[in-house]
GROMACS .gro file of C-alpha atoms in nm:
model
  499
    1MET     CA    1  -5.658   0.216  -1.332
    2THR     CA    2  -5.575   0.411  -1.016
    3GLU     CA    3  -5.319   0.248  -0.790
    4LYS     CA    4  -5.420   0.222  -0.425
    5PRO     CA    5  -5.189   0.396  -0.180
    6ASN     CA    6  -4.966   0.169   0.025
    7THR     CA    7  -5.097   0.190   0.381
    8GLU     CA    8  -4.853  -0.065   0.526
    9LYS     CA    9  -4.579   0.079   0.745
   10SER     CA   10  -4.224  -0.046   0.740
   11ASP     CA   11  -4.100  -0.236   1.042
   12ILE     CA   12  -3.881   0.060   1.141
   13GLU     CA   13  -4.167   0.310   1.118
   14ALA     CA   14  -4.403   0.080   1.305
   15SER     CA   15  -4.164   0.011   1.589
   16GLY     CA   16  -3.964   0.329   1.620
   17ALA     CA   17  -4.155   0.614   1.459
   18GLY     CA   18  -3.899   0.644   1.180
   19PHE     CA   19  -3.594   0.617   1.408
   20ARG     CA   20  -3.267   0.600   1.219
   21PRO     CA   21  -2.952   0.502   1.410
   22ASP     CA   22  -2.627   0.686   1.339
   23ALA     CA   23  -2.393   0.479   1.123
   24ARG     CA   24  -2.090   0.466   1.351
   25SER     CA   25  -1.830   0.218   1.473
   26PRO     CA   26  -1.793   0.150   1.848
   27ARG     CA   27  -1.493   0.328   1.999
   28GLY     CA   28  -1.180   0.118   1.974
   29PHE     CA   29  -1.319  -0.103   1.698
   30ILE     CA   30  -1.242  -0.046   1.330
   31ASP     CA   31  -1.362  -0.168   0.993
   32LYS     CA   32  -1.097  -0.328   0.777
   33ARG     CA   33  -1.109  -0.318   0.399
   34ALA     CA   34  -0.933  -0.555   0.166
   35GLY     CA   35  -0.601  -0.371   0.179
   36GLN     CA   36  -0.551  -0.397   0.554
   37ILE     CA   37  -0.687  -0.751   0.560
   38ALA     CA   38  -0.434  -0.846   0.292
   39ILE     CA   39  -0.149  -0.697   0.498
   40GLU     CA   40  -0.256  -0.885   0.812
   41ARG     CA   41  -0.299  -1.212   0.622
   42HIS     CA   42   0.051  -1.172   0.478
   43LEU     CA   43   0.197  -1.106   0.822
   44ILE     CA   44   0.020  -1.403   0.979
   45ALA     CA   45   0.108  -1.643   0.695
   46THR     CA   46   0.474  -1.538   0.697
   47VAL     CA   47   0.514  -1.558   1.075
   48SER     CA   48   0.323  -1.888   1.094
   49LYS     CA   49   0.567  -2.041   0.847
   50VAL     CA   50   0.856  -1.934   1.072
   51TYR     CA   51   0.682  -2.083   1.376
   52GLU     CA   52   0.635  -2.413   1.193
   53ASP     CA   53   0.999  -2.411   1.083
   54PHE     CA   54   1.088  -2.392   1.453
   55GLY     CA   55   0.869  -2.694   1.526
   56PHE     CA   56   0.559  -2.527   1.672
   57GLU     CA   57   0.215  -2.688   1.644
   58ALA     CA   58  -0.090  -2.482   1.547
   59LEU     CA   59  -0.367  -2.450   1.807
   60GLN     CA   60  -0.699  -2.267   1.796
   61THR     CA   61  -0.889  -2.190   2.117
   62PRO     CA   62  -1.236  -2.030   2.155
   63ALA     CA   63  -1.292  -1.655   2.160
   64PHE     CA   64  -1.463  -1.694   2.499
   65GLU     CA   65  -1.309  -1.836   2.816
   66TYR     CA   66  -1.463  -1.867   3.159
   67ALA     CA   67  -1.385  -1.543   3.336
   68ASP     CA   68  -1.206  -1.706   3.627
   69ALA     CA   69  -0.961  -1.865   3.379
   70LEU     CA   70  -0.841  -1.519   3.279
   71GLY     CA   71  -0.724  -1.453   3.632
   72LYS     CA   72  -0.553  -1.129   3.718
   73PHE     CA   73  -0.716  -0.921   3.446
   74LEU     CA   74  -1.047  -0.927   3.631
   75PRO     CA   75  -1.149  -0.710   3.928
   76ASP     CA   76  -1.306  -0.836   4.247
   77SER     CA   77  -1.660  -0.737   4.157
   78ASP     CA   78  -1.998  -0.893   4.087
   79ARG     CA   79  -1.963  -0.820   3.717
   80PRO     CA   80  -1.614  -0.875   3.574
   81ASN     CA   81  -1.612  -0.604   3.308
   82VAL     CA   82  -1.290  -0.413   3.367
   83GLY     CA   83  -1.018  -0.514   3.125
   84VAL     CA   84  -1.237  -0.771   2.950
   85PHE     CA   85  -1.574  -0.791   2.778
   86ALA     CA   86  -1.783  -1.034   2.983
   87GLN     CA   87  -2.130  -1.180   2.992
   88GLN     CA   88  -2.313  -1.430   3.214
   89ASP     CA   89  -2.411  -1.759   3.056
   90ASP     CA   90  -2.747  -1.929   3.116
   91ASP     CA   91  -2.580  -2.143   3.383
   92GLU     CA   92  -2.484  -1.821   3.567
   93GLN     CA   93  -2.114  -1.865   3.495
   94TRP     CA   94  -1.928  -1.559   3.369
   95MET     CA   95  -1.758  -1.584   3.032
   96ALA     CA   96  -1.525  -1.324   2.881
   97LEU     CA   97  -1.374  -1.261   2.541
   98ARG     CA   98  -1.009  -1.361   2.557
   99TYR     CA   99  -0.776  -1.082   2.660
  100ASP     CA  100  -0.476  -1.244   2.491
  101LEU     CA  101  -0.379  -1.583   2.347
  102THR     CA  102  -0.169  -1.691   2.647
  103ALA     CA  103  -0.437  -1.736   2.914
  104PRO     CA  104  -0.634  -1.973   2.685
  105LEU     CA  105  -0.311  -2.167   2.626
  106ALA     CA  106  -0.260  -2.202   3.003
  107ARG     CA  107  -0.615  -2.336   3.040
  108PHE     CA  108  -0.569  -2.576   2.746
  109ALA     CA  109  -0.234  -2.702   2.875
  110ALA     CA  110  -0.375  -2.764   3.224
  111GLN     CA  111  -0.682  -2.937   3.081
  112ASN     CA  112  -0.482  -3.167   2.850
  113TRP     CA  113  -0.146  -3.193   3.025
  114GLU     CA  114  -0.143  -3.571   3.058
  115THR     CA  115  -0.177  -3.630   2.683
  116LEU     CA  116   0.040  -3.345   2.550
  117PRO     CA  117   0.397  -3.389   2.426
  118LYS     CA  118   0.615  -3.213   2.682
  119PRO     CA  119   0.752  -2.955   2.643
  120PHE     CA  120   0.446  -2.843   2.445
  121ARG     CA  121   0.526  -2.608   2.156
  122ARG     CA  122   0.226  -2.430   2.009
  123TYR     CA  123   0.150  -2.126   1.799
  124ALA     CA  124  -0.182  -1.947   1.754
  125PHE     CA  125  -0.324  -1.640   1.584
  126GLY     CA  126  -0.652  -1.455   1.603
  127PRO     CA  127  -0.833  -1.151   1.744
  128VAL     CA  128  -0.822  -1.057   2.112
  129TRP     CA  129  -1.036  -0.804   2.298
  130ARG     CA  130  -0.950  -0.557   2.576
  131ASN     CA  131  -1.207  -0.345   2.753
  132GLU     CA  132  -0.991  -0.041   2.811
  133LYS     CA  133  -0.981   0.320   2.697
  134PRO     CA  134  -0.896   0.333   2.325
  135GLY     CA  135  -0.644   0.577   2.181
  136PRO     CA  136  -0.394   0.624   1.893
  137GLY     CA  137  -0.255   0.280   1.811
  138ARG     CA  138  -0.459   0.127   2.094
  139LEU     CA  139  -0.768  -0.067   1.987
  140ARG     CA  140  -1.014  -0.275   2.182
  141GLU     CA  141  -1.001  -0.551   1.920
  142PHE     CA  142  -0.677  -0.647   1.749
  143MET     CA  143  -0.486  -0.943   1.608
  144GLN     CA  144  -0.204  -1.135   1.773
  145CYS     CA  145   0.017  -1.419   1.654
  146ASP     CA  146   0.191  -1.606   1.937
  147ALA     CA  147   0.431  -1.892   1.992
  148ASP     CA  148   0.495  -2.050   2.333
  149ILE     CA  149   0.689  -2.334   2.489
  150VAL     CA  150   0.518  -2.481   2.797
  151GLY     CA  151   0.710  -2.720   3.019
  152SER     CA  152   1.073  -2.614   2.979
  153ASP     CA  153   1.265  -2.412   3.237
  154ARG     CA  154   1.581  -2.398   3.023
  155PRO     CA  155   1.707  -2.050   2.927
  156GLU     CA  156   1.760  -2.203   2.584
  157ALA     CA  157   1.379  -2.208   2.546
  158ASP     CA  158   1.383  -1.830   2.592
  159ALA     CA  159   1.666  -1.813   2.339
  160GLU     CA  160   1.446  -1.991   2.083
  161MET     CA  161   1.174  -1.730   2.140
  162ILE     CA  162   1.428  -1.460   2.062
  163ALA     CA  163   1.565  -1.638   1.756
  164LEU     CA  164   1.222  -1.708   1.606
  165ALA     CA  165   1.114  -1.347   1.668
  166VAL     CA  166   1.423  -1.221   1.485
  167ALA     CA  167   1.360  -1.472   1.206
  168GLY     CA  168   0.995  -1.368   1.180
  169TYR     CA  169   1.069  -0.998   1.138
  170LYS     CA  170   1.347  -1.082   0.893
  171ALA     CA  171   1.103  -1.291   0.686
  172LEU     CA  172   0.867  -0.991   0.685
  173ASP     CA  173   1.156  -0.765   0.579
  174VAL     CA  174   1.076  -0.537   0.872
  175PRO     CA  175   1.371  -0.372   1.052
  176VAL     CA  176   1.328  -0.452   1.420
  177ARG     CA  177   1.560  -0.473   1.718
  178LEU     CA  178   1.476  -0.715   1.999
  179ARG     CA  179   1.553  -0.569   2.343
  180ILE     CA  180   1.598  -0.823   2.623
  181ASN     CA  181   1.603  -0.796   3.001
  182ASN     CA  182   1.549  -1.034   3.292
  183ARG     CA  183   1.308  -0.974   3.578
  184LYS     CA  184   1.561  -1.140   3.808
  185LEU     CA  185   1.804  -0.855   3.737
  186LEU     CA  186   1.545  -0.597   3.839
  187ASN     CA  187   1.457  -0.793   4.154
  188GLY     CA  188   1.825  -0.832   4.240
  189LEU     CA  189   1.888  -0.462   4.189
  190LEU     CA  190   1.604  -0.364   4.421
  191ALA     CA  191   1.716  -0.614   4.685
  192SER     CA  192   2.076  -0.494   4.671
  193LEU     CA  193   1.955  -0.137   4.733
  194GLY     CA  194   1.740  -0.245   5.025
  195VAL     CA  195   1.423  -0.129   4.850
  196VAL     CA  196   1.152  -0.352   4.997
  197ASP     CA  197   0.849  -0.121   5.000
  198SER     CA  198   0.625  -0.211   4.704
  199VAL     CA  199   0.536   0.152   4.629
  200GLN     CA  200   0.900   0.255   4.624
  201GLN     CA  201   0.990  -0.048   4.413
  202LEU     CA  202   0.731   0.054   4.156
  203GLY     CA  203   0.870   0.409   4.161
  204VAL     CA  204   1.220   0.281   4.082
  205LEU     CA  205   1.097   0.059   3.798
  206ARG     CA  206   0.889   0.340   3.649
  207ALA     CA  207   1.192   0.566   3.659
  208ILE     CA  208   1.401   0.304   3.475
  209ASP     CA  209   1.124   0.271   3.216
  210LYS     CA  210   1.154   0.643   3.134
  211LEU     CA  211   1.518   0.617   3.018
  212ASP     CA  212   1.433   0.645   2.647
  213ARG     CA  213   1.220   0.955   2.705
  214PHE     CA  214   1.415   1.149   2.968
  215GLY     CA  215   1.772   1.016   2.954
  216LEU     CA  216   1.996   0.946   3.252
  217GLU     CA  217   1.945   1.294   3.400
  218GLY     CA  218   1.567   1.256   3.398
  219VAL     CA  219   1.588   0.906   3.545
  220ALA     CA  220   1.812   1.037   3.824
  221LEU     CA  221   1.551   1.300   3.913
  222LEU     CA  222   1.271   1.041   3.915
  223LEU     CA  223   1.477   0.813   4.138
  224GLY     CA  224   1.521   1.097   4.385
  225ALA     CA  225   1.279   1.373   4.485
  226GLY     CA  226   1.105   1.398   4.149
  227ARG     CA  227   1.100   1.574   3.813
  228LYS     CA  228   0.928   1.886   3.679
  229ASP     CA  229   0.850   1.878   3.305
  230ASP     CA  230   0.845   2.170   3.062
  231SER     CA  231   0.480   2.245   3.139
  232GLY     CA  232   0.554   2.282   3.508
  233ASP     CA  233   0.389   1.956   3.613
  234PHE     CA  234   0.577   1.774   3.887
  235THR     CA  235   0.616   1.395   3.908
  236LYS     CA  236   0.705   1.268   4.251
  237GLY     CA  237   1.016   1.049   4.255
  238ALA     CA  238   1.100   0.717   4.421
  239GLN     CA  239   1.275   0.900   4.710
  240LEU     CA  240   1.594   0.692   4.693
  241PRO     CA  241   1.889   0.822   4.892
  242ALA     CA  242   2.170   0.971   4.685
  243ALA     CA  243   2.396   0.670   4.746
  244ALA     CA  244   2.139   0.435   4.590
  245ILE     CA  245   2.076   0.641   4.277
  246GLN     CA  246   2.416   0.589   4.112
  247PRO     CA  247   2.398   0.205   4.116
  248VAL     CA  248   2.062   0.229   3.934
  249LEU     CA  249   2.214   0.463   3.675
  250ASP     CA  250   2.509   0.223   3.634
  251PHE     CA  251   2.256  -0.058   3.588
  252VAL     CA  252   2.061   0.108   3.306
  253SER     CA  253   2.379   0.249   3.147
  254ALA     CA  254   2.515  -0.102   3.097
  255GLY     CA  255   2.280  -0.139   2.801
  256GLY     CA  256   2.499   0.097   2.601
  257ALA     CA  257   2.774  -0.163   2.558
  258SER     CA  258   2.845  -0.280   2.203
  259THR     CA  259   2.799  -0.655   2.258
  260ARG     CA  260   2.570  -0.873   2.468
  261ALA     CA  261   2.871  -1.017   2.653
  262GLU     CA  262   2.995  -0.669   2.746
  263VAL     CA  263   2.651  -0.577   2.883
  264LEU     CA  264   2.665  -0.883   3.108
  265GLU     CA  265   3.012  -0.786   3.232
  266LYS     CA  266   2.896  -0.437   3.330
  267LEU     CA  267   2.583  -0.570   3.499
  268ALA     CA  268   2.785  -0.826   3.696
  269ALA     CA  269   2.978  -0.542   3.861
  270VAL     CA  270   2.652  -0.372   3.968
  271LEU     CA  271   2.486  -0.693   4.093
  272VAL     CA  272   2.788  -0.849   4.260
  273ASN     CA  273   2.609  -0.868   4.597
  274SER     CA  274   2.279  -1.008   4.468
  275ALA     CA  275   2.223  -1.384   4.438
  276GLU     CA  276   1.904  -1.336   4.233
  277GLY     CA  277   2.077  -1.085   4.009
  278GLN     CA  278   2.362  -1.330   3.948
  279ALA     CA  279   2.109  -1.601   3.863
  280GLY     CA  280   1.952  -1.366   3.609
  281LEU     CA  281   2.292  -1.297   3.455
  282GLU     CA  282   2.354  -1.672   3.425
  283ASP     CA  283   2.023  -1.706   3.239
  284LEU     CA  284   2.121  -1.431   2.998
  285ALA     CA  285   2.467  -1.579   2.945
  286ARG     CA  286   2.312  -1.910   2.840
  287ILE     CA  287   2.065  -1.726   2.619
  288ASN     CA  288   2.355  -1.541   2.457
  289THR     CA  289   2.538  -1.867   2.386
  290ALA     CA  290   2.227  -2.017   2.222
  291VAL     CA  291   2.119  -1.717   2.012
  292THR     CA  292   2.477  -1.666   1.895
  293ALA     CA  293   2.486  -2.031   1.786
  294MET     CA  294   2.161  -1.973   1.595
  295GLY     CA  295   2.315  -1.682   1.407
  296VAL     CA  296   2.134  -1.395   1.580
  297ALA     CA  297   2.342  -1.083   1.516
  298GLU     CA  298   2.450  -0.851   1.799
  299ASP     CA  299   2.246  -0.561   1.658
  300ALA     CA  300   1.933  -0.776   1.604
  301ALA     CA  301   1.895  -0.873   1.970
  302ILE     CA  302   2.049  -0.670   2.250
  303PHE     CA  303   2.052  -0.697   2.628
  304ASP     CA  304   1.885  -0.383   2.762
  305PRO     CA  305   1.839  -0.351   3.141
  306GLY     CA  306   1.609  -0.054   3.078
  307ILE     CA  307   1.326  -0.278   2.951
  308VAL     CA  308   1.049  -0.292   3.211
  309ARG     CA  309   0.729  -0.472   3.110
  310GLY     CA  310   0.474  -0.713   3.255
  311LEU     CA  311   0.588  -0.669   3.614
  312GLU     CA  312   0.301  -0.880   3.751
  313TYR     CA  313   0.323  -1.131   3.470
  314TYR     CA  314   0.677  -1.221   3.368
  315THR     CA  315   0.908  -1.410   3.603
  316GLY     CA  316   1.236  -1.420   3.408
  317PRO     CA  317   1.362  -1.297   3.070
  318VAL     CA  318   1.145  -1.038   2.893
  319PHE     CA  319   1.158  -0.933   2.528
  320GLU     CA  320   1.036  -0.626   2.342
  321ALA     CA  321   1.046  -0.568   1.965
  322GLU     CA  322   1.140  -0.212   1.870
  323LEU     CA  323   1.046  -0.097   1.519
  324LEU     CA  324   1.346   0.074   1.358
  325LEU     CA  325   1.136   0.292   1.130
  326GLN     CA  326   0.988   0.638   1.164
  327THR     CA  327   0.612   0.630   1.116
  328ARG     CA  328   0.418   0.939   1.015
  329ASP     CA  329   0.048   0.997   0.961
  330GLU     CA  330  -0.115   1.146   0.649
  331LYS     CA  331  -0.032   1.498   0.773
  332GLY     CA  332   0.335   1.415   0.821
  333ASN     CA  333   0.320   1.409   1.200
  334LEU     CA  334   0.545   1.161   1.377
  335VAL     CA  335   0.347   0.868   1.522
  336GLN     CA  336   0.487   0.670   1.814
  337MET     CA  337   0.385   0.310   1.750
  338GLY     CA  338   0.552   0.165   2.058
  339SER     CA  339   0.658  -0.198   2.053
  340VAL     CA  340   0.535  -0.421   1.769
  341GLY     CA  341   0.583  -0.744   1.961
  342GLY     CA  342   0.700  -0.883   2.290
  343GLY     CA  343   0.707  -1.170   2.529
  344GLY     CA  344   0.900  -1.341   2.803
  345ARG     CA  345   0.897  -1.612   3.066
  346TYR     CA  346   0.583  -1.664   3.274
  347ASP     CA  347   0.629  -1.961   3.505
  348ASP     CA  348   0.320  -1.906   3.720
  349LEU     CA  349   0.031  -1.897   3.475
  350VAL     CA  350  -0.039  -2.269   3.424
  351ALA     CA  351   0.015  -2.330   3.796
  352ARG     CA  352  -0.306  -2.135   3.864
  353PHE     CA  353  -0.497  -2.436   3.733
  354THR     CA  354  -0.278  -2.726   3.844
  355GLY     CA  355  -0.125  -2.604   4.169
  356GLN     CA  356   0.207  -2.733   4.037
  357PRO     CA  357   0.482  -2.514   3.887
  358VAL     CA  358   0.484  -2.536   3.506
  359PRO     CA  359   0.751  -2.322   3.336
  360ALA     CA  360   0.657  -2.142   3.012
  361THR     CA  361   0.793  -1.880   2.776
  362GLY     CA  362   0.655  -1.714   2.464
  363PHE     CA  363   0.657  -1.434   2.210
  364SER     CA  364   0.371  -1.243   2.048
  365PHE     CA  365   0.373  -1.049   1.721
  366GLY     CA  366   0.139  -0.748   1.740
  367VAL     CA  367  -0.016  -0.809   1.398
  368SER     CA  368  -0.260  -0.516   1.393
  369ARG     CA  369  -0.007  -0.265   1.525
  370LEU     CA  370   0.262  -0.387   1.286
  371ALA     CA  371   0.020  -0.370   0.992
  372ALA     CA  372  -0.072  -0.013   1.086
  373ALA     CA  373   0.296   0.079   1.112
  374LEU     CA  374   0.377  -0.070   0.771
  375ALA     CA  375   0.087   0.120   0.616
  376LEU     CA  376   0.218   0.448   0.764
  377THR     CA  377   0.570   0.385   0.635
  378GLY     CA  378   0.449   0.293   0.287
  379MET     CA  379   0.615  -0.048   0.311
  380ALA     CA  380   0.278  -0.219   0.256
  381LYS     CA  381   0.020  -0.139  -0.008
  382THR     CA  382  -0.300  -0.006   0.143
  383ALA     CA  383  -0.508  -0.097  -0.165
  384ALA     CA  384  -0.567  -0.465  -0.230
  385ARG     CA  385  -0.542  -0.602  -0.585
  386GLY     CA  386  -0.879  -0.617  -0.755
  387PRO     CA  387  -1.008  -0.870  -1.008
  388ILE     CA  388  -1.006  -0.843  -1.386
  389VAL     CA  389  -1.327  -0.660  -1.474
  390ILE     CA  390  -1.535  -0.756  -1.779
  391ILE     CA  391  -1.724  -0.457  -1.910
  392ALA     CA  392  -2.098  -0.515  -1.965
  393PHE     CA  393  -2.220  -0.343  -2.284
  394SER     CA  394  -2.545  -0.526  -2.352
  395GLU     CA  395  -2.811  -0.719  -2.159
  396ALA     CA  396  -2.836  -0.961  -2.454
  397ASP     CA  397  -2.467  -1.055  -2.429
  398MET     CA  398  -2.443  -1.120  -2.054
  399GLY     CA  399  -2.401  -1.491  -2.122
  400GLU     CA  400  -2.085  -1.422  -2.325
  401TYR     CA  401  -1.945  -1.205  -2.048
  402PHE     CA  402  -2.000  -1.473  -1.784
  403LYS     CA  403  -1.857  -1.740  -2.013
  404LEU     CA  404  -1.536  -1.539  -2.048
  405ALA     CA  405  -1.527  -1.475  -1.672
  406ALA     CA  406  -1.547  -1.851  -1.612
  407GLU     CA  407  -1.259  -1.910  -1.856
  408ILE     CA  408  -1.043  -1.650  -1.681
  409ARG     CA  409  -1.115  -1.798  -1.337
  410ALA     CA  410  -1.041  -2.148  -1.465
  411ALA     CA  411  -0.698  -2.018  -1.565
  412GLY     CA  412  -0.635  -1.914  -1.205
  413LEU     CA  413  -0.706  -1.542  -1.237
  414PRO     CA  414  -0.975  -1.355  -1.038
  415ALA     CA  415  -1.244  -1.201  -1.258
  416GLU     CA  416  -1.589  -1.047  -1.234
  417VAL     CA  417  -1.856  -0.918  -1.471
  418TYR     CA  418  -1.972  -0.564  -1.397
  419LEU     CA  419  -2.321  -0.594  -1.249
  420GLY     CA  420  -2.421  -0.231  -1.216
  421ARG     CA  421  -2.627  -0.039  -1.470
  422SER     CA  422  -2.379   0.238  -1.551
  423GLY     CA  423  -2.219   0.319  -1.884
  424MET     CA  424  -1.873   0.251  -2.017
  425LYS     CA  425  -1.700   0.549  -1.849
  426ALA     CA  426  -1.839   0.463  -1.505
  427GLN     CA  427  -1.746   0.097  -1.549
  428MET     CA  428  -1.386   0.187  -1.625
  429LYS     CA  429  -1.382   0.413  -1.319
  430TYR     CA  430  -1.518   0.121  -1.115
  431ALA     CA  431  -1.235  -0.105  -1.236
  432ASP     CA  432  -0.981   0.162  -1.151
  433ARG     CA  433  -1.119   0.203  -0.797
  434ARG     CA  434  -1.094  -0.174  -0.751
  435VAL     CA  435  -0.725  -0.145  -0.848
  436SER     CA  436  -0.797  -0.400  -1.119
  437PRO     CA  437  -0.502  -0.505  -1.337
  438ALA     CA  438  -0.710  -0.506  -1.655
  439ALA     CA  439  -1.052  -0.444  -1.806
  440VAL     CA  440  -1.187  -0.672  -2.081
  441MET     CA  441  -1.430  -0.549  -2.348
  442ILE     CA  442  -1.642  -0.765  -2.578
  443GLY     CA  443  -1.851  -0.528  -2.783
  444GLU     CA  444  -2.047  -0.587  -3.100
  445ASP     CA  445  -1.735  -0.568  -3.318
  446GLU     CA  446  -1.543  -0.811  -3.096
  447LEU     CA  447  -1.829  -1.060  -3.098
  448LYS     CA  448  -1.843  -1.055  -3.476
  449SER     CA  449  -1.468  -1.098  -3.519
  450GLY     CA  450  -1.412  -1.344  -3.233
  451SER     CA  451  -1.176  -1.104  -3.059
  452VAL     CA  452  -1.150  -0.918  -2.727
  453THR     CA  453  -1.016  -0.577  -2.633
  454ILE     CA  454  -0.802  -0.567  -2.320
  455LYS     CA  455  -0.695  -0.252  -2.140
  456ASP     CA  456  -0.389  -0.282  -1.919
  457LEU     CA  457  -0.499  -0.060  -1.629
  458ASP     CA  458  -0.167  -0.093  -1.446
  459LEU     CA  459   0.019   0.041  -1.748
  460GLY     CA  460  -0.243   0.310  -1.793
  461ARG     CA  461  -0.198   0.425  -1.432
  462ASP     CA  462   0.179   0.441  -1.479
  463LEU     CA  463   0.160   0.632  -1.807
  464ALA     CA  464  -0.100   0.872  -1.669
  465THR     CA  465   0.173   1.035  -1.463
  466GLN     CA  466   0.377   1.099  -1.779
  467ILE     CA  467   0.109   1.238  -2.018
  468SER     CA  468  -0.036   1.580  -1.948
  469ASP     CA  469  -0.230   1.631  -2.273
  470ASN     CA  470  -0.583   1.484  -2.250
  471LYS     CA  471  -0.622   1.464  -2.629
  472ALA     CA  472  -0.298   1.268  -2.665
  473TRP     CA  473  -0.416   1.041  -2.383
  474ARG     CA  474  -0.748   0.964  -2.552
  475GLU     CA  475  -0.598   0.908  -2.896
  476GLY     CA  476  -0.307   0.701  -2.772
  477ARG     CA  477  -0.522   0.462  -2.565
  478PRO     CA  478  -0.217   0.345  -2.368
  479GLY     CA  479  -0.208  -0.021  -2.276
  480GLN     CA  480  -0.511  -0.114  -2.491
  481VAL     CA  481  -0.494  -0.398  -2.743
  482THR     CA  482  -0.742  -0.602  -2.948
  483LEU     CA  483  -0.648  -0.964  -3.010
  484PRO     CA  484  -0.810  -1.301  -3.089
  485ARG     CA  485  -1.018  -1.445  -2.806
  486ALA     CA  486  -0.795  -1.754  -2.790
  487GLU     CA  487  -0.503  -1.531  -2.689
  488ALA     CA  488  -0.689  -1.338  -2.419
  489ILE     CA  489  -0.592  -1.557  -2.122
  490LYS     CA  490  -0.222  -1.553  -2.210
  491HIS     CA  491  -0.222  -1.174  -2.241
  492LEU     CA  492  -0.411  -1.126  -1.914
  493LYS     CA  493  -0.165  -1.353  -1.733
  494SER     CA  494   0.126  -1.147  -1.866
  495ILE     CA  495  -0.037  -0.830  -1.726
  496VAL     CA  496  -0.104  -0.981  -1.382
  497GLU     CA  497   0.236  -1.146  -1.351
  498SER     CA  498   0.428  -0.835  -1.453
  499ASN     CA  499   0.290  -0.631  -1.162
   0.00000   0.00000   0.00000
């Protein structure tokens, strides 16, 4: 019988003349395999436990918010698509994917203020999206894990943010230093110098922000006429007169003191003629008293007047988490990860909805950036643990394989039956690629004798680095044992628990 040719076209051929799209990820978006997902889950679970220990309530808000609720991140245009990913709903209202977890909190607090316990302490975690140019360490979709206190103007609320951040990184066993400043100090400094022009103010703050990169000499140049870099490019300075440059240098130099109290003493001398600066110092003094009482070490949280962040956002204390690890890529090149967390006081955000001042402060762990940093340093495994793999020898015995898999799972261990059609060698390679702790074999001999053969793949991987002779490797069969079926679960547990 001659088979008739298939004259039906596939949907793709019929609609697109055989068009095949390139398999590619959008710029700034990445795929995450089990290893990275495991790292992020660990970070979130650990930090969430710290948040709960500090009395914070979990809250989950939608991925989308109305665009006007996101406020300053949107341009004045017909389509709000700068900074956020937005779309128009069927009721012609613009919605946007949340830019961070704080703006949704402000909307929620304003919407439910009458029924909330005040101050309101909440934590949240989840992905956020930013429609900006992607680059190394800068994604358009990434995870955050935040805690905020809404409704308290006490500096002690800021101190709790600092203490829980320090506790969170300690629980993660990640060496981090929290660097703390106060926007009131920066405002007081500018006022004391008579710098009232907004462009010049920004120039001074940008110069201060370059202290880590260029040192005091470079900052001095940027405060004055400007600075030429090694390539010959010239950056115009803030044009401060010579008499105003030294007080700024004294201001940023105060961060080199050995204790938080000594930093405050040095700053007090610089800001002696500024009422706002003195108010900022009082805030920091109360923060120091509280964090010291909570056991935060001097080297874990420092006062650093060189921290400049969120100039249009934060209204008081600001915090930045500095990773105290060198991170290098696969080629050994140094990678600058930047901060792995930050926060501060933002007393104006909720007021956008209510018209009434509502003080707030918070801290955010940069989960995705921290996970990437840990992977680069080798502090986190990039390969997730696989399941125990049961080797499939025969179609006729699939029922036995699945029965054993069910027994292993019932004992609390992950397990799977190999469902491909490859031979023994390929199946073992599959188990190794899954980073499985063990492979289980029930062949004809094992079925007859009521036994199983178990290969400890973890042990095999360790011994593989010590044996160079292939013949010795094959004959020795390291980590492989045959034992009664009734003892299989106990042996598998010993393998999993020992690694």
